[in-house]
XYZ file of C-alpha atoms in Angstrom:
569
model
C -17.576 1.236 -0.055
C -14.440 2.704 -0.404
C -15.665 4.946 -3.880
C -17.506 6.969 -2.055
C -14.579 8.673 -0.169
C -12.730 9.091 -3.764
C -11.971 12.923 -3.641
C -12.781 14.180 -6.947
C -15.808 12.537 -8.140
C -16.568 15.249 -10.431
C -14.078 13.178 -12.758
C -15.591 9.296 -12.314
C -19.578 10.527 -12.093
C -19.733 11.327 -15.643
C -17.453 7.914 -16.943
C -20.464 5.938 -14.228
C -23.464 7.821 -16.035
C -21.760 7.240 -19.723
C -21.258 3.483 -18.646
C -24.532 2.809 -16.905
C -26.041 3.802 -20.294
C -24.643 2.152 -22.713
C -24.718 -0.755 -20.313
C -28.203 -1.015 -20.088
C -29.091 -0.528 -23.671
C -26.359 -3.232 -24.636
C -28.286 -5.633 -22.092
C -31.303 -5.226 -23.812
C -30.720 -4.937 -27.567
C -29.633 -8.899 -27.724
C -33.629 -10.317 -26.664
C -34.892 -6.923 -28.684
C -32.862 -8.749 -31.818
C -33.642 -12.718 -31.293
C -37.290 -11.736 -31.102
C -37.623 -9.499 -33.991
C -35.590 -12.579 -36.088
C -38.044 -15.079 -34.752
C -41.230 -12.381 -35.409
C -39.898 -11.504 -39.053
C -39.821 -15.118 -40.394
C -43.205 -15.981 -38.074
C -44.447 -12.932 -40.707
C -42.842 -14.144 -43.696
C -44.434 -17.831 -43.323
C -47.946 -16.342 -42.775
C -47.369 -13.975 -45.768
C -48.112 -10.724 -43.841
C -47.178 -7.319 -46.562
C -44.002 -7.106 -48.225
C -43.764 -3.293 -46.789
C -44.383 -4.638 -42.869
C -41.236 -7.798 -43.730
C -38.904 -5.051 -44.750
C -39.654 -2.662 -41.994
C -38.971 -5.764 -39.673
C -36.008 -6.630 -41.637
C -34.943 -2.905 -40.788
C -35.367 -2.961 -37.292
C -33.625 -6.078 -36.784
C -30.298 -4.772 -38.938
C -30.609 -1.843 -36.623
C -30.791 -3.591 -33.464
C -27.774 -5.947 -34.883
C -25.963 -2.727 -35.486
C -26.447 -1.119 -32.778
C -24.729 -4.462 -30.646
C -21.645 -3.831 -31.858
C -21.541 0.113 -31.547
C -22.654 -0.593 -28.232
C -20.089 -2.988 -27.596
C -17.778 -0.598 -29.369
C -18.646 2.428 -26.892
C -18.712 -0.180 -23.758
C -15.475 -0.870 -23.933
C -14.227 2.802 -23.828
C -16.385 3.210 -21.009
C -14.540 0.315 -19.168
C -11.010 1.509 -20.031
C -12.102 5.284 -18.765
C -13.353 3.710 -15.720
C -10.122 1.751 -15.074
C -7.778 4.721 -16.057
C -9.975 7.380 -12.905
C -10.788 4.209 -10.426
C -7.343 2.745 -10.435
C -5.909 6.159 -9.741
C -8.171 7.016 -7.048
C -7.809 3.464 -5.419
C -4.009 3.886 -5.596
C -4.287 7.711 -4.177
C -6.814 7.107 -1.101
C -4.454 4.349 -0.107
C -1.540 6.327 -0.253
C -3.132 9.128 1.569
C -4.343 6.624 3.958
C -0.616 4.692 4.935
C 0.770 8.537 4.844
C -1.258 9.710 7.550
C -0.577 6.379 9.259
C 1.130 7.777 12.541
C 4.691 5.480 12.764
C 3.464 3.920 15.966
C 1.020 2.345 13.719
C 3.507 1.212 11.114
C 5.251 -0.870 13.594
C 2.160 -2.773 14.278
C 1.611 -6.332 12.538
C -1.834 -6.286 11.774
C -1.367 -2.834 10.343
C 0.554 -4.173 8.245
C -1.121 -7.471 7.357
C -4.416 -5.101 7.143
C -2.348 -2.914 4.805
C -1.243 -6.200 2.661
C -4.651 -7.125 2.039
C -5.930 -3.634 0.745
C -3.029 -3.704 -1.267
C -3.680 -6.323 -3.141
C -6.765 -5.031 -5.153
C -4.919 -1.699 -5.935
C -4.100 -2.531 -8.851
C -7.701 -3.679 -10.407
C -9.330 -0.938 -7.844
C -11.234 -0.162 -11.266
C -12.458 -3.878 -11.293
C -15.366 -3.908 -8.891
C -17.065 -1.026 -11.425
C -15.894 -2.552 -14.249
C -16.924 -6.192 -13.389
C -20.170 -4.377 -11.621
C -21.093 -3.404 -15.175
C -20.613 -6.635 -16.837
C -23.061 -8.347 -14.353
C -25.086 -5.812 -14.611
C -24.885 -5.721 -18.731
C -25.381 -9.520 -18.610
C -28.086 -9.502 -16.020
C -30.687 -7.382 -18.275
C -29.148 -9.619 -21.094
C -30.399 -12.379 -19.214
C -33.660 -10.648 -18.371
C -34.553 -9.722 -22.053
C -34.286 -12.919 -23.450
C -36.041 -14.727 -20.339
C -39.289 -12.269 -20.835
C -38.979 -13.210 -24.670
C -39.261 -17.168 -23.833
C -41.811 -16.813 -20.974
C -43.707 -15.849 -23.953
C -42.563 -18.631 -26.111
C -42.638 -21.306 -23.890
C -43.024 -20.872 -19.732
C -42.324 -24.326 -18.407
C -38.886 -24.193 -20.460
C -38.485 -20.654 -19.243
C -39.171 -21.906 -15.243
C -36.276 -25.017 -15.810
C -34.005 -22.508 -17.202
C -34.652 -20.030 -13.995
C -34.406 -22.528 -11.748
C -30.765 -24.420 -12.791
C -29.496 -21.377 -13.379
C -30.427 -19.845 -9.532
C -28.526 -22.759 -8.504
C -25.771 -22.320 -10.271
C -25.779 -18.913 -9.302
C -25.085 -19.469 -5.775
C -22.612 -22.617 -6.189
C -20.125 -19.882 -7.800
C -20.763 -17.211 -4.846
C -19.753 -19.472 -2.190
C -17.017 -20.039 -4.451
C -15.779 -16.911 -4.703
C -16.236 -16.396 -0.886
C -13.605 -18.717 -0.881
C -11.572 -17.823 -2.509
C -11.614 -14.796 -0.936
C -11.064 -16.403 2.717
C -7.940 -18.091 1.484
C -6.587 -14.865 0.205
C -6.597 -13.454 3.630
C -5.279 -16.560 5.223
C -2.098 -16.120 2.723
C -1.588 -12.326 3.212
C 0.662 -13.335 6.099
C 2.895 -15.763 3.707
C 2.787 -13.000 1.211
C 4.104 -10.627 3.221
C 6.722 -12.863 3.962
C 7.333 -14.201 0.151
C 7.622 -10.214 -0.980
C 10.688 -9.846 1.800
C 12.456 -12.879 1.143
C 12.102 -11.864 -2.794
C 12.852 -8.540 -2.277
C 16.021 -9.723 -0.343
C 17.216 -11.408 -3.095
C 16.873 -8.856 -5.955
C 17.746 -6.140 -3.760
C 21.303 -4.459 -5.286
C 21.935 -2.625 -2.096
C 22.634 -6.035 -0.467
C 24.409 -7.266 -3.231
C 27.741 -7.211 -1.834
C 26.640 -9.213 1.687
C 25.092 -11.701 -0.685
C 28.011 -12.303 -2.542
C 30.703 -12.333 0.490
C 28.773 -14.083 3.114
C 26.876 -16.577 0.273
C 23.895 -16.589 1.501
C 22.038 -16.617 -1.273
C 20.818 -19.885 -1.415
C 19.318 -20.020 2.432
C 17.282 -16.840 1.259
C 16.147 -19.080 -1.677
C 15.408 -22.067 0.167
C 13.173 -19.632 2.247
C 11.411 -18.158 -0.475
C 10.687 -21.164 -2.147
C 9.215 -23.076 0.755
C 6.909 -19.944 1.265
C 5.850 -19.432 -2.540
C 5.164 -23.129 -2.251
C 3.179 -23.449 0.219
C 0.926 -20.689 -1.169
C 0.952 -22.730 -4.320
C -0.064 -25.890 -2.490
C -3.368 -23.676 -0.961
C -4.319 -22.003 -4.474
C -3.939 -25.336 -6.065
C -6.115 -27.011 -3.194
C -8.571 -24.664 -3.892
C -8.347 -24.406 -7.586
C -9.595 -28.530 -7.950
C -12.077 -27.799 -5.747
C -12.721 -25.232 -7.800
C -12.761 -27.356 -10.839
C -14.248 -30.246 -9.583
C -17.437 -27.870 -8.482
C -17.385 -26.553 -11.896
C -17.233 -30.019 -14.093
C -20.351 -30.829 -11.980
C -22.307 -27.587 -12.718
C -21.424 -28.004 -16.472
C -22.874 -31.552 -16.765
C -25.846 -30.094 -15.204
C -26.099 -27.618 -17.964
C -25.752 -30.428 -20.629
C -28.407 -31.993 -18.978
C -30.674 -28.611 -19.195
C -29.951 -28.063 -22.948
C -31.416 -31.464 -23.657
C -34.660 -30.791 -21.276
C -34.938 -26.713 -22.010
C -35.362 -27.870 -26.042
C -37.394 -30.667 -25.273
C -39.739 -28.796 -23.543
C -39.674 -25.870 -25.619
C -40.753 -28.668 -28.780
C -43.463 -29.756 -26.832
C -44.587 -26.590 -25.243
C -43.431 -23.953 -28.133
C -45.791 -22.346 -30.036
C -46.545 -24.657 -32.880
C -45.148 -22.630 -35.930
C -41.695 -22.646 -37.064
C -41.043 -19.218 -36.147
C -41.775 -19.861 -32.315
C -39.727 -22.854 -32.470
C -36.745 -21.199 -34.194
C -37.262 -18.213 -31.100
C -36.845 -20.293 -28.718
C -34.060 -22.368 -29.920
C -32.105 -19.520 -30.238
C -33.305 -17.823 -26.963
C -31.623 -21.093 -25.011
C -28.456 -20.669 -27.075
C -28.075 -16.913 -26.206
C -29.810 -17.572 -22.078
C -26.756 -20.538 -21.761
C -23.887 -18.820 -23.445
C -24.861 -15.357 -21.384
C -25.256 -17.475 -18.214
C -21.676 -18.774 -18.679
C -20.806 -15.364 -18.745
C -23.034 -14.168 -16.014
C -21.948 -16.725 -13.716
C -18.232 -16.593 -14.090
C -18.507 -12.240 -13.844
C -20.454 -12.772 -10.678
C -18.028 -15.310 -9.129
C -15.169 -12.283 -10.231
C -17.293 -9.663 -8.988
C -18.046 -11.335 -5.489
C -14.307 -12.023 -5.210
C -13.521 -8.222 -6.369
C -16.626 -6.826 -3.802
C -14.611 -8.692 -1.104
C -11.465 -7.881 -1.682
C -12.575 -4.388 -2.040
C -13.784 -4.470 1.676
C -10.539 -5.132 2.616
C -9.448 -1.436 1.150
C -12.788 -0.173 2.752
C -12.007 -1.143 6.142
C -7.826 -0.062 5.977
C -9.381 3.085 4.414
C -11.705 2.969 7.516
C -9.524 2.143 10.396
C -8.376 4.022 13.311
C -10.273 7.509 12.184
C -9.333 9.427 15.050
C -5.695 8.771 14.328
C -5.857 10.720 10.937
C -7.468 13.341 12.119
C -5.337 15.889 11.156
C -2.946 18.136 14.164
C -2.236 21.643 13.537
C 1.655 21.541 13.729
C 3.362 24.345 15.431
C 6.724 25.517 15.961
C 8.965 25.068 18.845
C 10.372 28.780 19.523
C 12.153 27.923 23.052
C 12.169 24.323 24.287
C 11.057 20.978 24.714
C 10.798 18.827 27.881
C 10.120 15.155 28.454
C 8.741 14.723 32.069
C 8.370 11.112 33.351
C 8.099 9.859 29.858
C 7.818 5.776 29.673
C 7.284 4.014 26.668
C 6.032 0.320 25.561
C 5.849 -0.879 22.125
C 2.657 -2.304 20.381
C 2.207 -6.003 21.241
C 5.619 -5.982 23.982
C 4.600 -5.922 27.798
C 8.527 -4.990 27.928
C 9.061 -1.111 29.299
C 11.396 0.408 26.701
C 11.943 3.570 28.773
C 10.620 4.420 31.912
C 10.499 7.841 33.625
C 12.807 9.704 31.516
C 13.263 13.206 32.105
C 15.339 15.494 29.643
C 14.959 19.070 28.459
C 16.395 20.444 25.069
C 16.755 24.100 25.015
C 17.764 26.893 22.608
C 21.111 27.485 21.768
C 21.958 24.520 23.818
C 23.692 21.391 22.013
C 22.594 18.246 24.243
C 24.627 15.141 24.046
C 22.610 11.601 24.548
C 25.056 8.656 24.930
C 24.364 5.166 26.233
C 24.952 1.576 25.333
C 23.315 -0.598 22.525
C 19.654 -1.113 22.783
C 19.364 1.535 26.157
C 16.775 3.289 24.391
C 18.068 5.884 22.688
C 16.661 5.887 19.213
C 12.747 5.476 21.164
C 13.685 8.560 22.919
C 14.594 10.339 19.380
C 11.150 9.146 17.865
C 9.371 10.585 21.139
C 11.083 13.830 20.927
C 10.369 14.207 17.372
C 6.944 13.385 17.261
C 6.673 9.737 15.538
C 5.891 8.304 18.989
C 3.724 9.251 21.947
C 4.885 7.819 25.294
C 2.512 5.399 26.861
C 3.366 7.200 30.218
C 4.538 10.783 31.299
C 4.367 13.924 29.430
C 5.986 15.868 26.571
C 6.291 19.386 26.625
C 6.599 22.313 24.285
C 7.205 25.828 25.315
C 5.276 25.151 27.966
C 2.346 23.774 26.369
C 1.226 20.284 26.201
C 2.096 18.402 23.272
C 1.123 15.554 21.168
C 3.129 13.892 18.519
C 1.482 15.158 15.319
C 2.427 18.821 16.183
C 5.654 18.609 17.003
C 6.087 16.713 13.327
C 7.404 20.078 11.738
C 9.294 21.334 15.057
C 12.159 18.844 15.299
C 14.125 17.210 12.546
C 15.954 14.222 12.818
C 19.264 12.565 11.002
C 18.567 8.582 11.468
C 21.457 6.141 11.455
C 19.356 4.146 8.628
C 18.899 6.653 7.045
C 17.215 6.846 3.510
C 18.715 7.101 0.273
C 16.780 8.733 -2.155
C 17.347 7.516 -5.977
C 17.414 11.604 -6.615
C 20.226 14.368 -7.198
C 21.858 15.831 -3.879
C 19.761 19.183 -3.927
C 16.520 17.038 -3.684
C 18.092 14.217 -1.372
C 18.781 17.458 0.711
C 16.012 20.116 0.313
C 13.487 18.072 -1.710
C 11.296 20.993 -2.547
C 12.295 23.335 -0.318
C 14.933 25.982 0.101
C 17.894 25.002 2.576
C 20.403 26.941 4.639
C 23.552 28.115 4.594
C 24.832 25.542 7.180
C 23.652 22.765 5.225
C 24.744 23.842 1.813
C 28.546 23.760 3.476
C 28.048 20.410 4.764
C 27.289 19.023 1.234
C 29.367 21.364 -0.890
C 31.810 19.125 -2.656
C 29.144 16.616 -3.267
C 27.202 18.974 -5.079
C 30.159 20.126 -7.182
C 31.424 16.622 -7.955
C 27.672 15.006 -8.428
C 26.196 18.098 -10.335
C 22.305 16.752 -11.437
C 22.979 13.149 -10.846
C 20.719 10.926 -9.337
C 22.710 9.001 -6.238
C 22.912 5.647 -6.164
C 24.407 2.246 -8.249
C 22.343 1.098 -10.593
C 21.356 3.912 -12.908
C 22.867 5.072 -16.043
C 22.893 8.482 -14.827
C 23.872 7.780 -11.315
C 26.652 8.204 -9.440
C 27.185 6.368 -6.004
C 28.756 7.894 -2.736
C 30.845 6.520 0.001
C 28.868 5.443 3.703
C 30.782 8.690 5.053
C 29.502 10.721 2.387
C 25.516 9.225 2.367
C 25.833 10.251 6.153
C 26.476 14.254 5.530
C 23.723 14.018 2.964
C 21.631 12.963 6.101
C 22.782 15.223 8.084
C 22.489 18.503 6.122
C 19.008 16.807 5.173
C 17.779 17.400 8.603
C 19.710 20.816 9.147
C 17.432 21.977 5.954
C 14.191 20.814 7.307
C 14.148 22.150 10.562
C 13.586 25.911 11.838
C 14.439 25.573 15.986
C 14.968 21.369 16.777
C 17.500 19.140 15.785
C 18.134 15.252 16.104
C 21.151 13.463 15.078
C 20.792 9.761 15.673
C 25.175 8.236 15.165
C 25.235 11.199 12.992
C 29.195 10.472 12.170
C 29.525 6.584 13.016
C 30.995 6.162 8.896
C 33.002 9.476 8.973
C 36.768 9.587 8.868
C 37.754 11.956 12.387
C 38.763 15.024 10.121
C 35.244 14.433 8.566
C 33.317 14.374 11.756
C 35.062 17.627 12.953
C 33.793 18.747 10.425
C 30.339 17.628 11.003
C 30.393 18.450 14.525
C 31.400 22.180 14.093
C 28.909 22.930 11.391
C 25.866 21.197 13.984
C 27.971 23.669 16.605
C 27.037 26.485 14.195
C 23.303 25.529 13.954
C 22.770 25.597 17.437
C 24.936 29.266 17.538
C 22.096 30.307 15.486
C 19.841 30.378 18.374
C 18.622 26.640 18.122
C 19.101 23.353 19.430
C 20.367 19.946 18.679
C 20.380 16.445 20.610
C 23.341 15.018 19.476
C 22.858 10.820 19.624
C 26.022 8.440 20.419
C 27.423 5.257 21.614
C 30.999 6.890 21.846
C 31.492 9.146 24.278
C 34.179 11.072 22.382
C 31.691 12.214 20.085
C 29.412 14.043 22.770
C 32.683 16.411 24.329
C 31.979 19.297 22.460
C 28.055 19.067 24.097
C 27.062 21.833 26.337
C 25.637 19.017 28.700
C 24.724 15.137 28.402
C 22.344 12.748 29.134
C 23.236 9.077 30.001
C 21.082 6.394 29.453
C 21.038 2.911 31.140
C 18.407 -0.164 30.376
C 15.811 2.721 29.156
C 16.197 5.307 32.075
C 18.637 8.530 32.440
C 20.952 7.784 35.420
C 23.526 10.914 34.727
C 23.423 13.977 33.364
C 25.746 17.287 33.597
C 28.800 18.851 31.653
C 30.919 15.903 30.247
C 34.080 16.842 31.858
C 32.205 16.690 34.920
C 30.340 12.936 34.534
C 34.087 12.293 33.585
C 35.228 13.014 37.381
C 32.314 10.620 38.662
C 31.780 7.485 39.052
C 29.134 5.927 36.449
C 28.395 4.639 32.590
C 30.025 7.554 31.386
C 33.406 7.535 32.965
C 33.092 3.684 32.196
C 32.442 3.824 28.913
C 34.927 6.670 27.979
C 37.975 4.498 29.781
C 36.725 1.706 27.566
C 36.952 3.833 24.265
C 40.137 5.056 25.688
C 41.710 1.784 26.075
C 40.859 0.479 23.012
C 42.463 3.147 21.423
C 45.516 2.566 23.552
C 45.544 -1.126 22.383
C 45.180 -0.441 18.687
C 48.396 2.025 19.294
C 50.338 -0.468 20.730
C 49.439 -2.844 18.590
C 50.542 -0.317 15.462
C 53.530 0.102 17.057
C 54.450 -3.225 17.477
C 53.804 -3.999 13.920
C-alpha cells in the first residue's frame, strides 16, 4: 500500500482517526433511529407512561440530529483527507520518477508502468475516501440487519443472501474494469502525444507551414476511438449486468415484505420496523454496492502506484556524489540500449583532463551524444569502465561533477537568471555569456505565449544553454552542438568564453559534427559507427589520412561552392 511510505504521516494520522470516528458513529446512528421510531409507536399503542413516550421521542430527535451533524462533520473529514492524500500521492510519485536514473526513462515499460500510476494521482485521496464510505455504509448495513434479525429472521436471511450476490457481481466488475484500464495505458500514452502535438505552440509554426495538422488529427482520433470503442464495450456489459441485478432487487422487495408480513411480529409497530428497515437495507445497499465496485476499482488502480513506487529499489538508492578535482577516463567503455541487441559504442577509450579543452567530432548517429550521457553520469556503460581521479565510478556520483549543454536543450517558461542559475549563484564566465539578454529581458519569463514573456532567437536560447551548464558545474564540462544556431561572430564568442572556463583550471568536451568548430581544441577525438578511430592535435589528424581530414575537405568545399555560387549571382 503505497500510504504507508507517505513521508509525513504526522499530518494524515490525525484527518484518519477524526474520519474513522465520525464514520463509525454515522454507520450506526441510522438502525439506532429506525428502531427507536418503530419502539416509540410499539409504546404508544400499548399505552406505556407519557414520561417513558417523551424520553423515547427525545432520543430519537437526538439520534435524527445527530445524522446530519455527522454527515455535516463527515464531509470535512473527506475533503481534509483529499486535500493531505492527493498531495502525498502526487509528491511520492514525483520523488519516485526523479530518482528514476535516465537509463530507466528510456525504457517502455517504465514508462507504460509510470502511465498507469499516473492515472490515480489525481484521486490518490480516493481509496481513503471511498474506504470510508464502504466502511460508513457497511456498519449502516450492519445496524439495521441486527435490528430486523430481531424483527423478522427469514426476511433478514433473503436480504443477506441477494445482497452477497450482488456483492460479488459488482467486484468482478470492477476487476474489469480495472484490466481494461491497463490494456489502454499503451493507447493513452499514445492519445496524450498525438494531443499534445497538436496543442503544442512550440510546433506551431511546422504545423502551419508543412500542414500537417490534419494527419496528426486523423491519428488522434483513430486512437481516442478506439479507446472509446473498449470503454463503451465494457460499459453495456456493464449495464446489461446491472439491469439484471436491479430486477433481482425488485423481485426481493416484493419477497423481503412478504415475508416480513407473515413472519413480523404481529403489532403494528414491528410491522412499521421492518418496512422501513428494507427501505433503508435496499437504498444503503445501492450505495454499498456501487462504493465497493469504486473502491475495488480505486484499490487496484492504487496497486499500480504501489508497485511504480516499488520498482527497481536498488536503483534509488541514493549515491554520495563527489567532485571530480583532476580527471575522468573512459576505458573500454561499450554501451547497448534497453530492449536494442545493437552495440551503440564499443570499446571507447577517452580521457578528459584539467585545463584541457577536448574536441569530440564525428558523423550523425556515431555515438556521440551516448558518450556525453556516459561521461556525465545519466548512463552506465554495459561494458568497460569509467574512471574518476582514479577511482571507480558509477553514474549517480559523477551527477554533480560534469555539466552538460544538450542540443535539445530545455526551455524553461522562467526569467534568464533562473533559466541560468535556477537557485544557485553563477560565475563570472557565464554571466558574460548571457549579458545582453539579461539587460534586454530584465524579470521576464522566456518564451511566446505569456503576457509577460518575451521570446528569444534559436542563437540566443543556445547561450542560455550554454552559460546554464558553465553555472552548474565546478571542474567538468559538456557541450553537446553547443553553437549549431549561432551566427560565426556569435560562436567566437562562445568558444572563447568555454576557452576561459577551461583557463580556470577545468575542463570541457566540446561536441561537433563540423570540424571547424573543434580547431581551437587542445586535442580531439574522432568517432566512427560508435568507436574512436583518431585522436591527436587537430592540425595534426588534418595531415593524416582519416574521417577527420575527410570531413574537414567536405566542410571546406561546401564553403567553396556557396562562394562561387555568391559570386556568380
Amino acid at each position: 500500500m503505497w500510504l504507508i511510505r507517505t513521508k509525513n504521516k504526522r499530518r494524515i494520522v490525525p484527518w484518519v482517526i477524526f474520519a474513522l470516528s465520525v464514520t463509525l458513529l454515522k454507520g450506526i446512528l441510522p438502525g439506532v433511529r429506525i428502531f427507536l421510531f418503530g419502539y416509540t409507536v410499539q409504546q404508544i399503542i400499548a399505552g406505556a407512561a407519557l414520561d417513558r413516550i417523551v424520553l423515547l421521542m427525545v432520543w430519537f430527535a437526538a439520534a435524527t440530529i445527530g445524522e446530519k451533524i455527522l454527515e455535516a462533520f463527515y464531509s470535512v473529514a473527506l475533503e481534509g483527507l483529499r486535500v493531505h492524500l492527493g498531495q502525498a500521492a502526487k509528491e511520492l510519485f514525483i520523488d519516485r520518477y526523479n530518482d528514476a536514473p535516465y537509463e530507466q526513462l528510456l525504457n517502455q515499460s517504465f514508462s507504460e508502468s509510470a502511465e498507469k500510476a499516473s492515472n490515480g494521482l489525481g484521486r490518490g485521496h480516493r481509496i481513503l475516501t471511498l474506504g470510508l464510505d464502504v466502511l460508513s455504509t457497511g456498519v449502516t448495513l450492519i445496524s439495521l440487519g441486527t435490528a430486523l434479525w430481531f424483527v423478522t429472521k427469514i426476511g433478514c436471511l433473503i436480504m443477506m443472501v441477494t445482497f452477497a450476490f450482488v456483492v460479488y457481481k459488482q467486484y468482478q466488475l470492477g476487476r474489469q474494469m480495472f484490466n481494461i484500464e491497463n490494456q489502454l495505458s499503451g493507447m493513452r500514452i499514445r492519445e496524450n502525444y498525438y494531443r499534445g502535438t497538436l496543442l503544442d505552440f512550440q510546433l506551431g509554426k511546422e504545423r502551419k507551414l508543412f500542414g500537417y495538422s490534419p494527419y496528426i488529427v486523423g491519428l488522434w482520433k483513430n486512437t481516442f476511438t478506439e479507446i472509446s470503442k473498449t470503454n463503451q464495450s465494457f460499459l453495456l456489459i456493464s449495464q446489461k449486468t446491472t439491469g439484471l441485478l436491479q430486477i433481482g432487487q425488485l423481485i426481493l422487495i416484493t419477497v423481503a415484505y412478504m415475508v416480513s408480513i407473515l413472519t413480523a411480529s404481529s403489532s403494528i409497530g414491528g410491522l412499521i420496523i421492518a418496512f422501513q428497515l428494507i427501505d433503508e437495507l435496499l437504498g444503503k445497499a445501492s450505495s454499498f454496492v456501487l462504493e465497493l465496485r469504486l473502491f475495488t476499482g480505486e484499490l487496484l488502480v492504487s496497486s499500480n502506484l504501489t508497485r511504480f513506487l516499488s520498482s527497481s529499489a536498488a536503483d534509488n538508492a541514493k549515491t554520495s556524489t563527489r567532485a571530480a578535482e583532476n580527471e575522468i577516463a573512459l576505458t573500454g567503455v561499450g554501451y547497448t540500449y534497453p530492449n536494442s541487441d545493437t552495440p551503440v559504442l564499443a570499446n571507447v577509450n577517452i580521457h578528459l583532463r584539467t585545463g584541457e579543452l577536448v574536441g569530440l567530432v564525428g558523423e550523425n548517429g556515431a555515438g556521440k551524444t551516448t558518450l556525453c550521457n556516459i561521461v556525465c553520469g545519466l548512463l552506465e556503460p554495459t561494458e568497460g569502465e569509467v574512471w574518476m581521479d582514479g577511482e571507480r565510478s558509477l553514474e549517480a556520483d559523477r551527477l554533480s561533477s560534469v555539466s552538460v549543454a544538450y542540443a535539445d536543450f530545455a526551455k524553461f517558461p522562467l526569467t534568464v537568471q533562473q533559466n541560468i542559475g535556477l537557485d544557485r549563484e553563477w560565475s563570472e564566465t557565464a554571466q558574460l555569456l548571457a549579458h545582453d539578454i539579461i539587460q534586454r529581458s530584465g524579470d521576464k519569463r522566456l518564451g511566446a505565449g505569456y503576457s509577460d514573456g518575451t521570446d528569444l532567437s534559436g542563437g540566443e536560447w543556445q547561450r542560455i544553454a550554454v552559460a546554464r551548464a558553465i553555472a552548474n558545474t565546478t571542474t567538468m564540462l559538456v557541450l553537446d552542438e553547443p553553437t549549431a544556431a549561432m551566427d560565426p561572430i556569435m560562436e567566437g564568442r562562445v568558444v572563447q568564453g568555454i576557452k576561459q572556463f577551461v583557463a580556470q583550471g577545468k575542463a570541457a568536451l566540446l561536441v561537433a559534427h563540423r570540424v571547424s568548430t573543434v580547431m581551437h581544441c587542445d586535442k580531439v577525438y574522432v568517432m566512427h559507427n560508435g568507436q574512436i578511430i583518431q585522436q591527436g592535435d587537430p592540425m595534426q589528424l588534418l595531415e593524416e589520412d582519416g574521417v577527420f581530414r575527410d570531413m574537414y575537405g567536405a566542410q571546406v568545399s561546401l564553403l567553396r561552392k556557396q562562394g562561387n555560387v555568391a559570386s556568380v549571382g
